[in-house]
Short mmCIF file of C-alpha atoms in Angstrom, two decimals:
data_model
loop_
_atom_site.label_atom_id
_atom_site.label_comp_id
_atom_site.label_asym_id
_atom_site.label_seq_id
_atom_site.Cartn_x
_atom_site.Cartn_y
_atom_site.Cartn_z
CA UNK B 48 -14.88 42.58 18.75
CA UNK B 49 -14.00 39.51 17.19
CA UNK B 50 -13.14 38.97 13.88
CA UNK B 51 -11.85 35.39 12.75
CA UNK B 52 -8.77 35.90 9.54
CA UNK B 53 -9.65 38.52 6.72
CA UNK B 54 -9.42 37.68 2.99
CA UNK B 55 -9.71 40.21 0.40
CA UNK B 56 -10.42 38.46 -2.86
CA UNK B 57 -10.40 40.72 -6.31
CA UNK B 58 -11.75 39.72 -9.71
CA UNK B 59 -10.93 41.35 -13.17
CA UNK B 60 -13.96 41.05 -15.92
CA UNK B 61 -13.24 42.00 -18.93
CA UNK B 62 -16.70 42.80 -19.92
CA UNK B 63 -19.70 43.91 -18.12
CA UNK B 64 -22.66 41.81 -20.30
CA UNK B 65 -22.38 38.56 -17.98
CA UNK B 66 -24.19 38.81 -15.50
CA UNK B 67 -27.21 36.95 -14.07
CA UNK B 68 -26.86 37.57 -10.18
CA UNK B 69 -24.97 33.14 -9.88
CA UNK B 70 -22.17 34.92 -8.47
CA UNK B 71 -24.30 36.67 -5.15
CA UNK B 72 -26.35 34.02 -4.99
CA UNK B 73 -23.43 31.67 -4.23
CA UNK B 74 -22.27 34.29 -2.19
CA UNK B 75 -25.56 34.33 0.26
CA UNK B 76 -25.50 31.17 0.38
CA UNK B 77 -22.13 30.88 1.96
CA UNK B 78 -23.19 34.24 3.79
CA UNK B 79 -26.73 31.90 5.13
CA UNK B 80 -24.57 28.91 6.05
CA UNK B 81 -22.31 30.86 8.17
CA UNK B 82 -19.45 29.93 6.37
CA UNK B 83 -18.09 33.23 5.91
CA UNK B 84 -19.00 36.92 6.52
CA UNK B 85 -18.59 39.73 3.94
CA UNK B 86 -17.24 43.16 5.95
CA UNK B 87 -16.79 44.75 2.47
CA UNK B 88 -18.69 43.91 -1.23
CA UNK B 89 -16.84 46.39 -3.63
CA UNK B 90 -17.77 46.18 -7.51
CA UNK B 91 -16.52 48.86 -9.33
CA UNK B 92 -16.83 49.91 -13.13
CA UNK B 93 -14.48 52.13 -14.85
CA UNK B 94 -15.79 54.35 -18.09
CA UNK B 95 -12.93 54.70 -21.05
CA UNK B 96 -12.39 58.24 -19.39
CA UNK B 97 -11.21 56.34 -16.14
CA UNK B 98 -14.15 57.63 -13.76
CA UNK B 99 -15.16 55.02 -11.30
CA UNK B 100 -18.64 54.21 -10.57
CA UNK B 101 -18.83 51.45 -7.67
CA UNK B 102 -21.57 49.67 -5.52
CA UNK B 103 -20.64 48.06 -1.74
CA UNK B 104 -22.64 45.81 0.33
CA UNK B 105 -21.39 44.51 3.83
CA UNK B 106 -23.32 42.41 7.04
CA UNK B 107 -21.74 44.61 9.58
CA UNK B 108 -24.02 46.14 11.85
CA UNK B 109 -24.64 49.70 11.90
CA UNK B 110 -22.33 50.21 15.01
CA UNK B 111 -19.53 47.85 13.19
CA UNK B 112 -19.77 50.16 10.28
CA UNK B 113 -19.04 53.07 12.16
CA UNK B 114 -16.34 51.53 14.25
CA UNK B 115 -15.08 50.05 10.84
CA UNK B 116 -15.74 52.83 8.67
CA UNK B 117 -16.43 52.49 4.22
CA UNK B 118 -13.36 49.28 4.99
CA UNK B 119 -12.18 49.12 1.36
CA UNK B 120 -13.51 52.11 -0.11
CA UNK B 121 -10.35 53.10 2.04
CA UNK B 122 -8.19 50.99 1.63
CA UNK B 123 -8.52 51.41 -1.76
CA UNK B 124 -7.84 55.08 -1.85
CA UNK B 125 -10.96 55.32 -4.18
CA UNK B 126 -12.55 58.43 -1.55
CA UNK B 127 -9.34 60.35 -2.25
CA UNK B 128 -7.61 59.75 0.61
CA UNK B 129 -7.68 58.06 4.21
CA UNK B 130 -10.16 58.57 6.73
CA UNK B 131 -9.57 58.53 10.64
CA UNK B 132 -12.14 55.39 10.17
CA UNK B 133 -10.77 53.77 7.21
CA UNK B 134 -6.85 54.26 9.40
CA UNK B 135 -8.37 52.09 12.41
CA UNK B 136 -10.87 49.72 10.06
CA UNK B 137 -7.19 48.53 8.16
CA UNK B 138 -5.58 48.34 11.80
CA UNK B 139 -7.91 46.49 13.27
CA UNK B 140 -7.93 44.37 10.39
CA UNK B 141 -4.02 44.03 10.91
CA UNK B 142 -4.33 43.22 13.92
CA UNK B 143 -7.55 40.42 12.71
CA UNK B 144 -4.53 38.68 10.20
CA UNK B 145 -1.58 38.76 12.92
CA UNK B 146 1.28 37.91 10.13
CA UNK B 147 -0.07 36.84 6.86
CA UNK B 148 -2.71 37.98 4.45
CA UNK B 149 -1.73 40.99 1.82
CA UNK B 150 -0.24 44.68 2.81
CA UNK B 151 -1.34 47.73 2.52
CA UNK B 152 1.06 47.87 -0.48
CA UNK B 153 -1.14 45.21 -1.88
CA UNK B 154 -4.52 46.71 -0.90
CA UNK B 155 -3.67 49.93 -2.79
CA UNK B 156 -2.88 48.70 -6.23
CA UNK B 157 -5.78 46.95 -7.27
CA UNK B 158 -7.55 50.70 -7.59
CA UNK B 159 -4.40 50.76 -10.03
CA UNK B 160 -5.83 46.95 -11.42
CA UNK B 161 -8.88 48.48 -12.92
CA UNK B 162 -8.18 49.07 -16.91
CA UNK B 163 -11.16 51.22 -18.41
CA UNK B 164 -13.91 50.11 -20.39
CA UNK B 165 -14.03 46.84 -17.68
CA UNK B 166 -15.39 46.09 -14.22
CA UNK B 167 -14.03 44.37 -11.07
CA UNK B 168 -15.35 42.78 -7.59
CA UNK B 169 -13.60 43.21 -4.61
CA UNK B 170 -14.43 41.21 -1.16
CA UNK B 171 -13.52 41.63 1.91
CA UNK B 172 -14.53 38.29 3.65
CA UNK B 173 -14.29 37.43 7.38
CA UNK B 174 -13.75 33.35 7.97
CA UNK B 175 -16.13 33.00 10.10
CA UNK B 176 -15.34 28.76 10.06
CA UNK B 177 -12.11 29.64 10.97
CA UNK B 178 -12.10 31.73 14.34
CA UNK B 179 -12.97 28.96 16.75
CA UNK B 180 -10.14 26.75 15.45
CA UNK B 181 -7.70 29.39 15.21
CA UNK B 182 -8.45 30.40 18.42
CA UNK B 183 -6.96 26.24 19.41
CA UNK B 184 -4.06 27.08 17.82
CA UNK B 185 -2.84 29.99 20.05
CA UNK B 186 -4.31 28.66 22.64
CA UNK B 187 -2.03 25.44 22.30
CA UNK B 188 0.86 28.09 21.19
CA UNK B 189 1.03 27.90 17.75
CA UNK B 190 0.87 30.55 14.47
CA UNK B 191 0.51 31.40 11.82
CA UNK B 192 3.14 31.53 8.93
CA UNK B 193 1.79 30.99 5.05
CA UNK B 194 -1.54 31.23 4.13
CA UNK B 195 -2.71 31.49 0.70
CA UNK B 196 -4.57 29.62 -2.41
CA UNK B 197 -2.66 27.45 -4.96
CA UNK B 198 -2.56 29.36 -8.52
CA UNK B 199 -4.23 26.92 -11.06
CA UNK B 200 -0.58 26.60 -12.91
CA UNK B 201 0.61 25.20 -9.39
CA UNK B 202 -2.39 22.85 -8.86
CA UNK B 203 -0.79 22.44 -12.58
CA UNK B 204 2.34 21.83 -11.60
CA UNK B 205 2.11 19.72 -8.23
CA UNK B 206 -0.37 17.73 -10.17
CA UNK B 207 2.19 16.55 -12.60
CA UNK B 208 4.48 16.10 -9.54
CA UNK B 209 1.77 13.69 -7.49
CA UNK B 210 1.52 11.94 -10.94
CA UNK B 211 4.65 10.92 -11.53
CA UNK B 212 5.09 10.04 -7.85
CA UNK B 213 2.78 7.99 -7.81
CA UNK B 214 3.65 6.75 -11.73
CA UNK B 215 6.47 5.57 -9.82
CA UNK B 216 5.52 4.01 -6.78
CA UNK B 217 3.59 1.69 -9.27
CA UNK B 218 6.17 1.26 -11.02
CA UNK B 219 8.48 -0.38 -7.82
CA UNK B 220 5.38 -1.62 -6.45
CA UNK B 221 4.99 -3.51 -10.34
CA UNK B 222 8.89 -4.41 -9.45
CA UNK B 223 8.61 -5.50 -6.49
CA UNK B 224 5.37 -7.32 -7.36
CA UNK B 225 7.93 -8.87 -10.82
CA UNK B 226 10.02 -10.01 -8.07
CA UNK B 227 7.99 -11.59 -6.06
CA UNK B 228 7.24 -14.01 -9.10
CA UNK B 229 10.51 -15.08 -9.44
CA UNK B 230 10.96 -15.80 -6.54
CA UNK B 231 8.58 -18.16 -6.06
CA UNK B 232 9.57 -19.41 -9.31
CA UNK B 233 13.38 -20.20 -8.48
CA UNK B 234 11.35 -21.82 -5.59
CA UNK B 235 9.39 -23.90 -7.73
CA UNK B 236 11.63 -24.63 -9.83
CA UNK B 237 13.80 -25.68 -6.37
CA UNK B 238 10.62 -27.72 -5.31
CA UNK B 239 10.83 -30.27 -8.12
CA UNK B 240 13.87 -30.69 -8.73
CA UNK B 241 14.64 -31.66 -5.17
CA UNK B 242 11.53 -33.93 -6.26
CA UNK B 243 13.66 -35.15 -9.14
CA UNK B 244 16.86 -35.44 -6.70
CA UNK B 245 14.48 -37.15 -4.62
CA UNK B 246 12.98 -39.36 -7.58
CA UNK B 247 16.53 -40.66 -8.69
CA UNK B 248 17.46 -41.53 -5.73
CA UNK B 249 14.78 -43.14 -3.94
CA UNK B 250 15.58 -45.13 -7.85
CA UNK B 251 18.94 -45.41 -7.27
CA UNK B 252 18.31 -47.39 -3.94
CA UNK B 253 15.56 -49.50 -5.29
CA UNK B 254 17.85 -50.32 -8.19
CA UNK B 255 20.73 -50.86 -6.06
CA UNK B 256 18.75 -53.30 -3.77
CA UNK B 257 17.23 -55.10 -6.66
CA UNK B 258 20.46 -55.69 -7.85
CA UNK B 259 21.90 -56.92 -4.30
CA UNK B 260 18.78 -59.23 -4.40
CA UNK B 261 19.69 -60.60 -8.39
CA UNK B 262 22.92 -61.34 -7.15
CA UNK B 263 22.65 -63.07 -3.76
CA UNK B 264 19.73 -64.90 -6.32
CA UNK B 265 22.32 -65.88 -8.48
CA UNK B 266 25.69 -66.40 -5.43
CA UNK B 267 22.67 -68.93 -3.84
CA UNK B 268 21.85 -70.21 -7.03
CA UNK B 269 25.76 -71.10 -7.94
CA UNK B 270 26.35 -72.17 -4.77
CA UNK B 271 22.81 -75.00 -5.06
CA UNK B 272 24.75 -76.33 -8.18
CA UNK B 273 27.57 -76.74 -6.84
CA UNK B 274 26.07 -78.38 -4.07
CA UNK B 275 24.42 -80.42 -7.00
CA UNK B 276 27.04 -81.38 -8.89
CA UNK B 277 29.06 -82.87 -5.70
CA UNK B 278 31.47 -80.30 -6.01
CA UNK B 279 30.19 -79.02 -2.69
CA UNK B 280 29.42 -81.15 0.31
CA UNK B 281 25.70 -80.10 1.61
CA UNK B 282 28.49 -80.26 5.14
CA UNK B 283 29.57 -77.20 3.80
CA UNK B 284 26.73 -75.70 2.70
CA UNK B 285 26.90 -72.99 5.72
CA UNK B 286 30.58 -72.97 5.92
CA UNK B 287 30.44 -71.45 1.93
CA UNK B 288 27.92 -69.14 2.82
CA UNK B 289 29.81 -68.16 5.62
CA UNK B 290 33.30 -67.14 2.94
CA UNK B 291 30.60 -65.68 0.80
CA UNK B 292 28.91 -63.37 3.13
CA UNK B 293 33.12 -62.02 3.84
CA UNK B 294 34.03 -61.77 0.26
CA UNK B 295 30.65 -59.40 -0.17
CA UNK B 296 29.32 -61.51 -2.40
CA UNK B 297 25.89 -62.31 -0.11
CA UNK B 298 24.33 -59.70 2.13
CA UNK B 299 23.69 -60.95 5.79
CA UNK B 300 19.87 -59.37 5.58
CA UNK B 301 19.16 -61.88 2.27
CA UNK B 302 21.62 -64.65 4.59
CA UNK B 303 19.42 -63.98 7.44
CA UNK B 304 15.54 -63.84 5.44
CA UNK B 305 16.57 -66.93 3.80
CA UNK B 306 17.45 -68.60 6.94
CA UNK B 307 14.16 -67.36 8.33
CA UNK B 308 12.86 -68.61 5.67
CA UNK B 309 14.28 -72.14 6.14
CA UNK B 310 13.52 -72.49 9.48
CA UNK B 311 9.28 -71.37 9.23
CA UNK B 312 9.77 -74.25 6.27
CA UNK B 313 11.37 -76.63 8.92
CA UNK B 314 8.73 -76.00 12.08
CA UNK B 315 5.87 -76.44 9.06
CA UNK B 316 7.60 -79.79 8.40
CA UNK B 317 7.93 -80.43 11.51
CA UNK B 318 4.71 -80.18 12.43
CA UNK B 319 3.18 -82.35 9.68
CA UNK B 320 4.98 -84.73 10.80
CA UNK B 321 3.62 -84.43 14.12
CA UNK B 322 0.31 -84.78 12.91
CA UNK B 323 1.26 -87.47 10.85
CA UNK B 324 2.53 -89.91 13.72
CA UNK B 325 -0.33 -89.13 16.07
CA UNK B 326 -2.81 -90.54 13.15
CA UNK B 327 -0.86 -93.52 12.11
CA UNK B 328 -0.17 -94.95 16.39
CA UNK B 329 -4.36 -93.48 16.00
CA UNK B 330 -4.94 -96.85 13.93
CA UNK B 331 -3.00 -99.29 15.20
CA UNK B 332 -4.87 -98.91 18.30
CA UNK B 333 -7.87 -99.72 16.09
#
């Protein structure tokens, strides 16, 4: 008989006047969906004198019941002692559980935890859903090393740790975001500084060029004034310009530009003179 992982669950009830059938309803839903199989369900009440009244249910077939016996009754020692069938069932359950689950000592103590005037439900279920999963693990060479439910206290503790980790991660993300924003601000500042620097350089260059043009114009005006005043002969003008160039008082580019302008003006004048000569010749012929 193949048996899936077995779990023993015990519930204590401090009072017995609030049962509405919801527990059985939910358990039957799990049965119907094939999630679990109830191997043994034992409801136990103790009166004030310590006498035990019980109700038992199971999904085992008649053949399986004969093989396993009254599992919980035997395991809990409520029948006055263990039977060979119960011992065989316990051995079968132990084999099914392999190296995990409750020990026999754990099971035997459950009966002692039922107080007079109270009730307890002890449920032995087979996790049908886990059979194929367990077989796949075993085929892959795996074995169960630990299992169990987390208590509310553990869940709260883990929850606080998870929350602390989440808060730490959020703080780290915020720090990265702030750092990233600071880097972006710094880059913008550097870019703006570079733009200002470039603008200042352009303005400085423009100022220098303007100053050079002003200087060149002033020097040219001075030379022209000297020529008009007769202090420099027109024939010596080119020599004077060459001297000013050598002294750095005139820019070569400015002189070349001026020479180009003069050459263009002379060309225009020559063309105009030639045109006037042609017109005069035509008039004389007439």
